[in-house]
Amino acid sequence: MVPFIAVLLAACILLVWKLHKTFSYWDGKGIPHVGLLQYAKDVCNMFARPFHEVYESGHKKYGRLYGTYQDTDPCLVVGEPDLLRLIYIKHFSSFADRNTPQESGNVVWDRMLNAIAGEEWKNMRSISTACFTSAKLRATVPRIARVGRRTADVYVELGRRNQTADVHDISLKSTLDAIVAIAFSIEIDSHKDPENAFRKHYYNIFSREVGWRVLMYFRMPKLFKLFHLLGMSLAPERYTENFVALMRTIIEDRIQNNVRMDDQLQVFLDAATNNKDGKARGMTMDEVISQSLLMLVGGSDTTAWTLTSVLHMLALNESSQEKLIEEIDRVIGKEAVSLEKLDSMPYLEAVISEALRLNRINPCHIRQCTAETTLNGIHFTPGMAVNIPINCIHRDPEFFEEPEVFKPERFLPENKDQIRAFTYAPFGLGPRNCIGKRQALLHLKILLVCIFQKVTLRRRVETVERVAFKSWTLLPQLASPIILQPVPR
């Protein structure tokens, strides 16, 4: 009995010593930091509260620069523009990777552009860039416009019936329809057929059942690896396999019938063909499917939330909505949209930029140090996580006057120069910024023009002023719907 107690006591002492050693990394380094107990509380809050609130509370308590932890690794939270310039640009090679574990339990997730690193990332980024050339974007305009007109018709019909609109539900359906048309040249109408295969399989993958896994995958990668060893995958295997089967059917149909399309899938298939012929390091078929799913992930929910946010903000700020409608009527009128006309609509772009400042869907950019580096007197070691709380930076009163006020005029051409560099980054900055930024902005502009050509949107008694979000998710999910009243023009 005595030897057992001695061993148990020694194990407890060793555990306490190890915990103290691990979670005292920031002690004596001259940086405000989170201790073990506060970190444990933050981990609990990460699952119990909306994710962005954890960063907001840390920003208020510790300021723009503070130390914390990610699993057992030190993590520096950086909201200082001068340091961000070094991380994003000047010393990018030391912070090029993200800290995703690349062991999700399924090769489809592990080969996505956002999950890979080093030379693999460079090669895949180079291939994927071909999806977003000016010529490719121009070709998407009529496809997005068709979805935009259908979306406007949904709002018009609700207005004629004097019925309210669940704005986010409409946005989710419309943006998925648009990205499927852009990526795969397939026309779906999720408003009339909400059970279509793309929508069903896609939203099964990102159901609430998966939310906490995604949160752990990005925020606690070492713990996720442990769960992975115990048999857990990022998404239930049946959901991922359903999507994979759908994609294989589409791909096999193209190959067997020798069909070529002017879309993103064709870019990836061409790269896979090059790989097969040995002309260049291209893509495997698993990678083709991986990037196809990423196009949906990156182009659907994120764009839907931004569209919802813009519509909500404009309904709450009628003068801004009137200015936007005046610009639409003056530049486009009832005609079809074109790239040239969209490029001459500064207020439209300003409205989107301000909505992205206030309501960025991803509250934090993640980087990982890959080489020993010292910046502004702070020593970074390989494996150290760097978190950039972009929502907190966007709402910092030192950078944006009246930060909680919706004020599109900040982003008009005559005022843009007043925005301090590295304080506005909804799509990230540097070589690893969002590869689909231009497509997302084009997508939003077309949908907004189509909607406001046909309707105005008004608040109702049940319209919320401040949006509430669910817990257990990495990306924001609404706790209650955003209800607006469409009024046909």
Coordinates of C-alpha atoms in Angstrom, one line a residue:
M1 CA 0.0 0.0 0.0
V2 CA 2.8 2.4 0.9
P3 CA 4.7 1.9 -2.4
F4 CA 1.4 2.6 -4.3
I5 CA 0.8 5.8 -2.4
A6 CA 4.3 6.9 -3.0
V7 CA 4.1 6.3 -6.7
L8 CA 0.7 8.1 -6.8
L9 CA 2.1 11.0 -4.9
A10 CA 5.2 11.2 -7.2
A11 CA 2.9 11.1 -10.3
C12 CA 0.8 14.0 -8.9
I13 CA 3.9 16.0 -8.1
L14 CA 5.3 15.3 -11.6
L15 CA 2.0 16.4 -13.2
V16 CA 1.8 19.6 -11.2
W17 CA 5.4 20.4 -12.1
K18 CA 4.8 19.7 -15.8
L19 CA 1.6 21.9 -15.8
H20 CA 3.5 24.7 -14.1
K21 CA 6.4 24.4 -16.5
T22 CA 4.1 24.4 -19.5
F23 CA 1.8 27.1 -18.5
S24 CA 4.4 29.5 -17.1
Y25 CA 6.0 30.1 -20.5
W26 CA 5.0 33.8 -20.6
D27 CA 6.2 34.5 -17.0
G28 CA 9.0 37.1 -16.9
K29 CA 8.8 38.0 -20.6
G30 CA 7.3 41.4 -20.1
I31 CA 4.0 40.6 -22.0
P32 CA 0.6 40.6 -20.4
H33 CA -0.5 37.0 -20.3
V34 CA -3.1 34.4 -19.3
G35 CA -2.3 32.0 -16.5
L36 CA -3.2 28.4 -16.2
L37 CA -6.5 28.9 -14.4
Q38 CA -7.6 31.7 -16.8
Y39 CA -6.6 29.5 -19.7
A40 CA -8.7 26.7 -18.4
K41 CA -11.6 29.1 -18.0
D42 CA -11.1 30.3 -21.6
V43 CA -11.2 26.7 -22.9
C44 CA -14.5 26.2 -21.2
N45 CA -15.9 29.5 -22.5
M46 CA -14.7 28.5 -26.0
F47 CA -17.3 25.8 -26.0
A48 CA -19.9 27.4 -23.7
R49 CA -20.1 30.8 -25.3
P50 CA -19.9 32.1 -28.9
F51 CA -16.3 31.8 -30.0
H52 CA -15.7 35.5 -30.7
E53 CA -16.6 36.5 -27.2
V54 CA -13.5 34.8 -25.8
Y55 CA -11.2 37.1 -27.9
E56 CA -13.3 40.2 -27.1
S57 CA -12.9 39.6 -23.3
G58 CA -9.2 38.9 -23.7
H59 CA -8.8 42.1 -25.8
K60 CA -10.6 44.2 -23.1
K61 CA -8.6 42.6 -20.2
Y62 CA -5.1 42.4 -21.7
G63 CA -5.0 44.8 -24.6
R64 CA -3.7 44.4 -28.2
L65 CA -0.8 42.1 -27.4
Y66 CA -0.9 39.2 -24.9
G67 CA 0.2 35.7 -24.3
T68 CA -2.0 32.7 -23.9
Y69 CA -1.9 29.0 -24.9
Q70 CA -3.2 26.7 -27.6
D71 CA -3.3 23.2 -26.2
T72 CA 0.1 23.1 -24.5
D73 CA 1.8 25.4 -26.9
P74 CA 2.4 29.1 -26.2
C75 CA 0.3 31.4 -28.3
L76 CA 0.7 35.2 -28.9
V77 CA -2.5 37.2 -29.6
V78 CA -1.5 40.1 -31.8
G79 CA -3.6 43.2 -32.5
E80 CA -0.7 45.7 -33.0
P81 CA -0.6 47.0 -36.6
D82 CA 3.2 47.4 -36.6
L83 CA 3.8 43.8 -35.5
L84 CA 1.1 42.6 -37.9
R85 CA 3.0 44.2 -40.8
L86 CA 6.1 42.1 -39.9
I87 CA 4.1 38.9 -39.5
Y88 CA 1.9 39.2 -42.6
I89 CA 4.4 40.7 -45.0
K90 CA 8.1 41.3 -44.1
H91 CA 8.6 38.0 -42.2
F92 CA 5.9 36.0 -43.9
S93 CA 8.2 33.0 -44.6
S94 CA 8.5 32.5 -40.8
F95 CA 4.7 32.6 -40.4
A96 CA 3.4 31.1 -43.6
D97 CA 1.7 28.0 -42.1
R98 CA -1.5 27.5 -40.1
N99 CA -1.7 25.2 -37.2
T100 CA -4.3 22.8 -38.4
P101 CA -3.3 19.2 -37.6
Q102 CA -3.7 17.6 -41.1
E103 CA -5.1 14.5 -39.4
S104 CA -8.8 15.1 -39.6
G105 CA -9.6 11.4 -40.2
N106 CA -10.3 11.9 -43.9
V107 CA -8.0 12.7 -46.8
V108 CA -10.6 15.1 -48.3
W109 CA -10.2 17.4 -45.3
D110 CA -6.4 16.9 -45.0
R111 CA -5.6 17.9 -48.6
M112 CA -7.5 21.2 -48.5
L113 CA -5.5 24.4 -49.3
N114 CA -6.1 25.8 -45.9
A115 CA -4.8 22.6 -44.2
I116 CA -1.5 22.0 -46.1
A117 CA 1.8 23.7 -45.6
G118 CA 5.2 24.5 -47.1
E119 CA 5.8 23.5 -50.7
E120 CA 2.6 21.6 -50.9
W121 CA 0.7 24.8 -50.1
K122 CA 2.7 26.8 -52.6
N123 CA 1.9 24.3 -55.4
M124 CA -1.8 24.1 -54.5
R125 CA -2.1 27.8 -54.2
S126 CA -0.6 28.3 -57.6
I127 CA -3.1 25.9 -59.2
S128 CA -6.0 27.4 -57.3
T129 CA -5.1 30.9 -58.3
A130 CA -6.2 30.1 -61.9
C131 CA -9.8 29.8 -60.6
F132 CA -9.8 33.6 -59.8
T133 CA -8.3 35.3 -62.9
S134 CA -10.1 38.3 -64.3
A135 CA -11.3 36.2 -67.2
K136 CA -12.7 33.6 -64.9
L137 CA -14.5 36.2 -62.8
R138 CA -16.0 37.9 -65.8
A139 CA -17.4 34.5 -66.9
T140 CA -19.2 34.1 -63.6
V141 CA -21.2 37.4 -63.8
P142 CA -24.2 36.0 -65.8
R143 CA -24.3 32.9 -63.6
I144 CA -24.4 34.9 -60.4
A145 CA -26.8 37.3 -61.9
R146 CA -29.3 34.5 -62.6
V147 CA -29.2 33.5 -59.0
G148 CA -29.5 37.2 -58.0
R149 CA -32.7 37.6 -60.1
R150 CA -34.2 34.5 -58.5
T151 CA -33.3 35.9 -55.0
A152 CA -34.9 39.2 -55.8
D153 CA -38.0 37.4 -57.0
V154 CA -38.2 35.6 -53.6
Y155 CA -38.2 38.9 -51.8
V156 CA -40.7 40.5 -54.2
E157 CA -43.1 37.6 -53.7
L158 CA -42.9 37.8 -49.9
G159 CA -43.4 41.5 -50.1
R160 CA -46.5 41.2 -52.3
R161 CA -48.0 38.7 -49.8
N162 CA -47.0 41.1 -47.0
Q163 CA -44.9 38.3 -45.4
T164 CA -41.6 38.7 -43.6
A165 CA -38.3 37.4 -44.8
D166 CA -35.9 35.2 -42.9
V167 CA -32.9 36.9 -44.4
H168 CA -30.2 34.5 -43.5
D169 CA -32.1 31.5 -44.7
I170 CA -32.6 33.2 -48.1
S171 CA -28.9 34.2 -48.2
L172 CA -27.7 30.7 -47.4
K173 CA -29.8 29.2 -50.3
S174 CA -28.8 31.9 -52.8
T175 CA -25.0 31.8 -52.1
L176 CA -24.9 28.0 -52.3
D177 CA -26.8 28.2 -55.7
A178 CA -24.3 30.7 -56.9
I179 CA -21.2 28.9 -55.8
V180 CA -22.4 25.6 -57.3
A181 CA -23.0 27.4 -60.6
I182 CA -19.5 29.0 -60.5
A183 CA -17.6 26.0 -59.3
F184 CA -19.4 23.2 -61.2
S185 CA -21.5 24.8 -63.9
I186 CA -24.6 23.2 -62.3
E187 CA -27.9 25.1 -61.9
I188 CA -29.7 24.4 -58.7
D189 CA -32.6 26.4 -57.1
S190 CA -32.5 25.9 -53.3
H191 CA -35.5 28.1 -52.8
K192 CA -37.7 25.8 -54.9
D193 CA -35.9 22.6 -54.1
P194 CA -34.3 22.9 -50.6
E195 CA -33.6 19.2 -50.5
N196 CA -31.4 19.1 -53.6
A197 CA -28.3 16.9 -53.3
F198 CA -25.7 19.7 -52.9
R199 CA -27.6 21.4 -50.2
K200 CA -28.4 18.2 -48.3
H201 CA -24.9 16.8 -48.3
Y202 CA -23.2 20.2 -47.7
Y203 CA -25.3 21.0 -44.6
N204 CA -25.1 17.5 -43.2
I205 CA -21.3 18.0 -43.2
F206 CA -21.6 21.3 -41.3
S207 CA -24.5 20.3 -39.0
R208 CA -24.4 21.3 -35.3
E209 CA -23.2 17.7 -34.6
V210 CA -19.9 18.7 -36.3
G211 CA -19.6 22.2 -34.9
W212 CA -17.6 21.3 -31.7
R213 CA -15.3 19.1 -33.7
V214 CA -14.4 21.9 -36.2
L215 CA -13.8 24.2 -33.2
M216 CA -11.4 21.7 -31.6
Y217 CA -9.7 21.0 -35.0
F218 CA -8.7 24.6 -35.4
R219 CA -8.4 25.8 -31.8
M220 CA -7.0 22.7 -30.0
P221 CA -5.2 20.7 -32.7
K222 CA -3.2 18.5 -30.3
L223 CA -6.3 17.5 -28.4
F224 CA -8.0 16.8 -31.7
K225 CA -5.2 14.5 -32.7
L226 CA -5.8 12.5 -29.5
F227 CA -9.5 12.2 -30.3
H228 CA -8.5 11.2 -33.9
L229 CA -6.4 8.4 -32.5
L230 CA -9.5 7.2 -30.6
G231 CA -11.5 7.1 -33.9
M232 CA -13.1 10.5 -34.2
S233 CA -13.0 12.3 -37.5
L234 CA -13.7 16.0 -38.3
A235 CA -17.1 15.2 -39.8
P236 CA -19.0 11.9 -39.5
E237 CA -17.6 9.6 -42.3
R238 CA -21.0 9.0 -43.8
Y239 CA -21.5 12.8 -44.5
T240 CA -18.1 13.3 -46.1
E241 CA -18.5 10.1 -48.2
N242 CA -21.9 11.3 -49.4
F243 CA -20.4 14.5 -50.7
V244 CA -17.4 12.6 -52.2
A245 CA -19.8 10.2 -54.0
L246 CA -21.7 13.2 -55.5
M247 CA -18.4 14.8 -56.7
R248 CA -17.1 11.5 -58.2
T249 CA -20.4 11.2 -60.2
I250 CA -19.9 14.7 -61.6
I251 CA -16.3 14.2 -62.4
E252 CA -16.8 10.7 -64.0
D253 CA -19.6 12.2 -66.2
R254 CA -17.3 14.8 -67.5
I255 CA -14.4 12.4 -68.2
Q256 CA -16.6 9.7 -69.8
N257 CA -18.4 12.2 -72.0
N258 CA -15.3 14.3 -72.8
V259 CA -17.0 17.4 -71.5
R260 CA -15.1 20.6 -70.7
M261 CA -16.6 23.5 -68.8
D262 CA -15.4 27.0 -68.0
D263 CA -15.5 26.6 -64.2
Q264 CA -13.3 26.0 -61.2
L265 CA -13.7 22.2 -61.3
Q266 CA -12.2 22.2 -64.8
V267 CA -9.1 24.0 -63.5
F268 CA -8.6 21.2 -61.0
L269 CA -9.3 18.5 -63.5
D270 CA -6.8 20.0 -65.9
A271 CA -4.2 20.0 -63.1
A272 CA -5.0 16.3 -62.3
T273 CA -4.6 15.5 -66.0
N274 CA -1.2 17.2 -66.0
N275 CA -0.2 15.1 -63.0
K276 CA -1.2 11.9 -64.8
D277 CA 0.8 12.8 -67.9
G278 CA 3.8 13.6 -65.8
K279 CA 4.0 17.2 -67.2
A280 CA 4.0 18.8 -63.8
R281 CA 3.2 18.2 -60.1
G282 CA -0.5 18.5 -60.4
M283 CA -3.4 17.1 -58.3
T284 CA -4.7 13.7 -57.3
M285 CA -8.4 13.0 -57.7
D286 CA -8.7 13.2 -53.9
E287 CA -7.2 16.7 -54.0
V288 CA -9.6 17.7 -56.8
I289 CA -12.5 16.7 -54.5
S290 CA -10.8 18.4 -51.5
Q291 CA -10.5 21.8 -53.3
S292 CA -14.0 21.4 -54.7
L293 CA -15.4 21.1 -51.1
L294 CA -13.2 24.0 -50.0
M295 CA -14.7 26.2 -52.8
L296 CA -18.2 25.4 -51.3
V297 CA -17.0 26.0 -47.7
G298 CA -15.1 29.2 -48.6
G299 CA -17.7 30.6 -51.0
S300 CA -21.1 29.7 -49.4
D301 CA -21.5 30.2 -45.7
T302 CA -19.0 33.1 -45.4
T303 CA -20.6 35.0 -48.3
A304 CA -24.1 34.2 -47.0
W305 CA -23.3 35.7 -43.6
T306 CA -21.8 38.8 -45.1
L307 CA -24.8 39.2 -47.4
T308 CA -27.1 38.8 -44.4
S309 CA -25.1 41.3 -42.4
V310 CA -25.3 43.9 -45.2
L311 CA -29.0 43.5 -45.6
H312 CA -29.5 43.7 -41.8
M313 CA -27.3 46.8 -41.4
L314 CA -29.1 48.6 -44.3
A315 CA -32.5 47.8 -42.8
L316 CA -31.4 49.3 -39.5
N317 CA -29.8 52.3 -41.3
E318 CA -32.4 53.5 -43.8
S319 CA -30.4 56.5 -45.0
S320 CA -27.6 54.2 -46.1
Q321 CA -30.0 52.0 -47.9
E322 CA -31.5 55.0 -49.7
K323 CA -28.0 56.1 -50.8
L324 CA -27.2 52.6 -52.1
I325 CA -30.5 52.4 -54.0
E326 CA -29.8 55.9 -55.5
E327 CA -26.4 54.7 -56.8
I328 CA -27.9 51.5 -58.2
D329 CA -30.7 53.4 -60.0
R330 CA -28.2 55.9 -61.4
V331 CA -25.5 53.6 -62.5
I332 CA -27.4 50.4 -63.5
G333 CA -31.1 51.2 -63.4
K334 CA -33.1 48.1 -64.5
E335 CA -30.4 46.9 -66.8
A336 CA -28.2 43.8 -66.3
V337 CA -25.1 44.1 -64.1
S338 CA -21.7 44.2 -65.7
L339 CA -18.2 44.3 -64.3
E340 CA -17.7 47.8 -65.7
K341 CA -20.8 49.2 -64.0
L342 CA -20.0 47.5 -60.7
D343 CA -16.5 49.0 -60.7
S344 CA -18.1 52.5 -60.8
M345 CA -20.2 52.0 -57.7
P346 CA -18.1 53.2 -54.7
Y347 CA -20.9 53.3 -52.3
L348 CA -21.8 49.7 -52.9
E349 CA -18.2 48.7 -52.2
A350 CA -18.2 50.9 -49.1
V351 CA -21.3 49.3 -47.7
I352 CA -19.8 45.8 -48.1
S353 CA -16.5 46.9 -46.6
E354 CA -18.2 48.4 -43.5
A355 CA -20.4 45.3 -43.0
L356 CA -17.2 43.2 -43.2
R357 CA -15.6 45.5 -40.6
L358 CA -18.4 45.1 -38.1
N359 CA -19.4 41.5 -38.7
R360 CA -16.4 39.5 -40.0
I361 CA -17.5 35.8 -39.9
N362 CA -14.1 34.5 -38.7
P363 CA -13.1 36.4 -35.6
C364 CA -9.5 35.3 -35.8
H365 CA -6.7 34.7 -38.3
I366 CA -4.4 31.8 -37.3
R367 CA -0.7 31.6 -38.1
Q368 CA 2.1 29.3 -36.8
C369 CA 5.8 30.2 -36.4
T370 CA 8.0 27.9 -38.4
A371 CA 11.4 29.5 -37.8
E372 CA 13.0 31.1 -34.8
T373 CA 12.4 34.8 -35.2
T374 CA 12.6 37.9 -33.0
L375 CA 10.3 40.8 -33.9
N376 CA 10.0 44.0 -32.0
G377 CA 11.8 42.4 -29.1
I378 CA 9.5 39.4 -28.9
H379 CA 11.1 36.0 -29.4
F380 CA 9.0 33.5 -31.5
T381 CA 9.9 29.8 -31.5
P382 CA 8.9 27.1 -34.0
G383 CA 5.5 25.7 -33.2
M384 CA 4.3 28.9 -31.4
A385 CA 0.8 29.9 -32.5
V386 CA 0.0 33.5 -33.5
N387 CA -3.7 34.5 -33.3
I388 CA -4.8 37.7 -34.9
P389 CA -8.2 38.8 -33.4
I390 CA -9.4 40.7 -36.5
N391 CA -12.9 41.4 -35.1
C392 CA -11.3 43.2 -32.1
I393 CA -9.0 45.2 -34.3
H394 CA -11.9 46.2 -36.5
R395 CA -13.8 47.5 -33.5
D396 CA -10.8 49.3 -31.8
P397 CA -11.7 52.9 -31.2
E398 CA -8.1 54.0 -31.7
F399 CA -8.3 52.7 -35.3
F400 CA -12.0 53.4 -36.1
E401 CA -13.9 56.4 -34.7
E402 CA -17.3 55.3 -33.3
P403 CA -16.4 51.7 -34.1
E404 CA -19.9 50.3 -33.2
V405 CA -21.6 52.6 -35.7
F406 CA -22.4 51.5 -39.2
K407 CA -20.7 54.2 -41.3
P408 CA -20.0 53.1 -45.0
E409 CA -18.5 56.6 -45.7
R410 CA -15.3 55.4 -44.0
F411 CA -14.5 53.4 -47.0
L412 CA -15.3 55.9 -49.8
P413 CA -12.3 56.7 -52.0
E414 CA -11.8 60.1 -50.4
N415 CA -11.7 58.6 -46.9
K416 CA -9.8 55.3 -47.4
D417 CA -6.4 56.9 -46.8
Q418 CA -7.5 57.7 -43.2
I419 CA -7.6 54.0 -42.4
R420 CA -4.4 52.9 -40.8
A421 CA -2.6 50.1 -42.5
F422 CA -3.0 46.6 -41.1
T423 CA -6.1 47.5 -39.1
Y424 CA -8.6 46.3 -41.7
A425 CA -8.2 42.8 -42.9
P426 CA -11.4 40.9 -43.4
F427 CA -9.8 38.6 -46.0
G428 CA -6.4 38.4 -44.3
L429 CA -3.2 40.1 -45.6
G430 CA 0.0 39.0 -47.3
P431 CA 0.6 36.0 -49.5
R432 CA -1.7 33.7 -47.5
N433 CA -4.7 36.0 -47.7
C434 CA -8.1 34.6 -48.8
I435 CA -7.6 33.4 -52.4
G436 CA -11.3 34.0 -53.2
K437 CA -11.5 37.6 -52.1
R438 CA -12.3 39.1 -55.5
Q439 CA -14.9 36.4 -56.2
A440 CA -16.6 36.9 -52.9
L441 CA -16.9 40.7 -53.4
L442 CA -18.2 40.2 -56.9
H443 CA -20.7 37.7 -55.7
L444 CA -22.0 40.1 -53.0
K445 CA -22.2 43.1 -55.3
I446 CA -24.3 41.3 -57.9
L447 CA -26.7 39.8 -55.3
L448 CA -27.1 43.2 -53.6
V449 CA -27.8 45.0 -56.9
C450 CA -30.3 42.4 -58.0
I451 CA -32.2 42.6 -54.6
F452 CA -32.3 46.4 -54.4
Q453 CA -33.4 46.8 -58.0
K454 CA -36.6 45.1 -57.0
V455 CA -37.2 45.8 -53.2
T456 CA -36.4 47.9 -50.2
L457 CA -36.0 46.2 -46.8
R458 CA -37.6 47.5 -43.6
R459 CA -37.2 46.5 -40.0
R460 CA -40.0 44.9 -38.1
V461 CA -40.9 44.9 -34.4
E462 CA -39.2 41.4 -34.2
T463 CA -36.1 42.6 -36.0
V464 CA -33.1 42.3 -33.6
E465 CA -30.7 45.2 -33.2
R466 CA -27.8 43.1 -32.1
V467 CA -27.3 39.6 -33.5
A468 CA -26.8 36.7 -31.0
F469 CA -24.8 33.6 -31.9
K470 CA -24.8 30.0 -30.9
S471 CA -22.0 28.4 -28.9
W472 CA -20.0 25.2 -29.9
T473 CA -19.1 26.6 -33.4
L474 CA -16.0 28.1 -34.9
L475 CA -17.9 30.2 -37.4
P476 CA -20.8 32.3 -36.2
Q477 CA -24.3 30.6 -36.3
L478 CA -27.3 32.7 -35.6
A479 CA -29.1 32.0 -32.3
S480 CA -32.3 33.5 -33.8
P481 CA -33.4 34.5 -37.3
I482 CA -33.0 38.0 -38.7
I483 CA -36.5 39.0 -39.8
L484 CA -37.1 41.9 -42.3
Q485 CA -40.0 43.2 -44.3
P486 CA -39.5 43.3 -48.1
V487 CA -41.3 46.1 -49.9
P488 CA -41.5 45.8 -53.7
R489 CA -40.3 48.9 -55.5

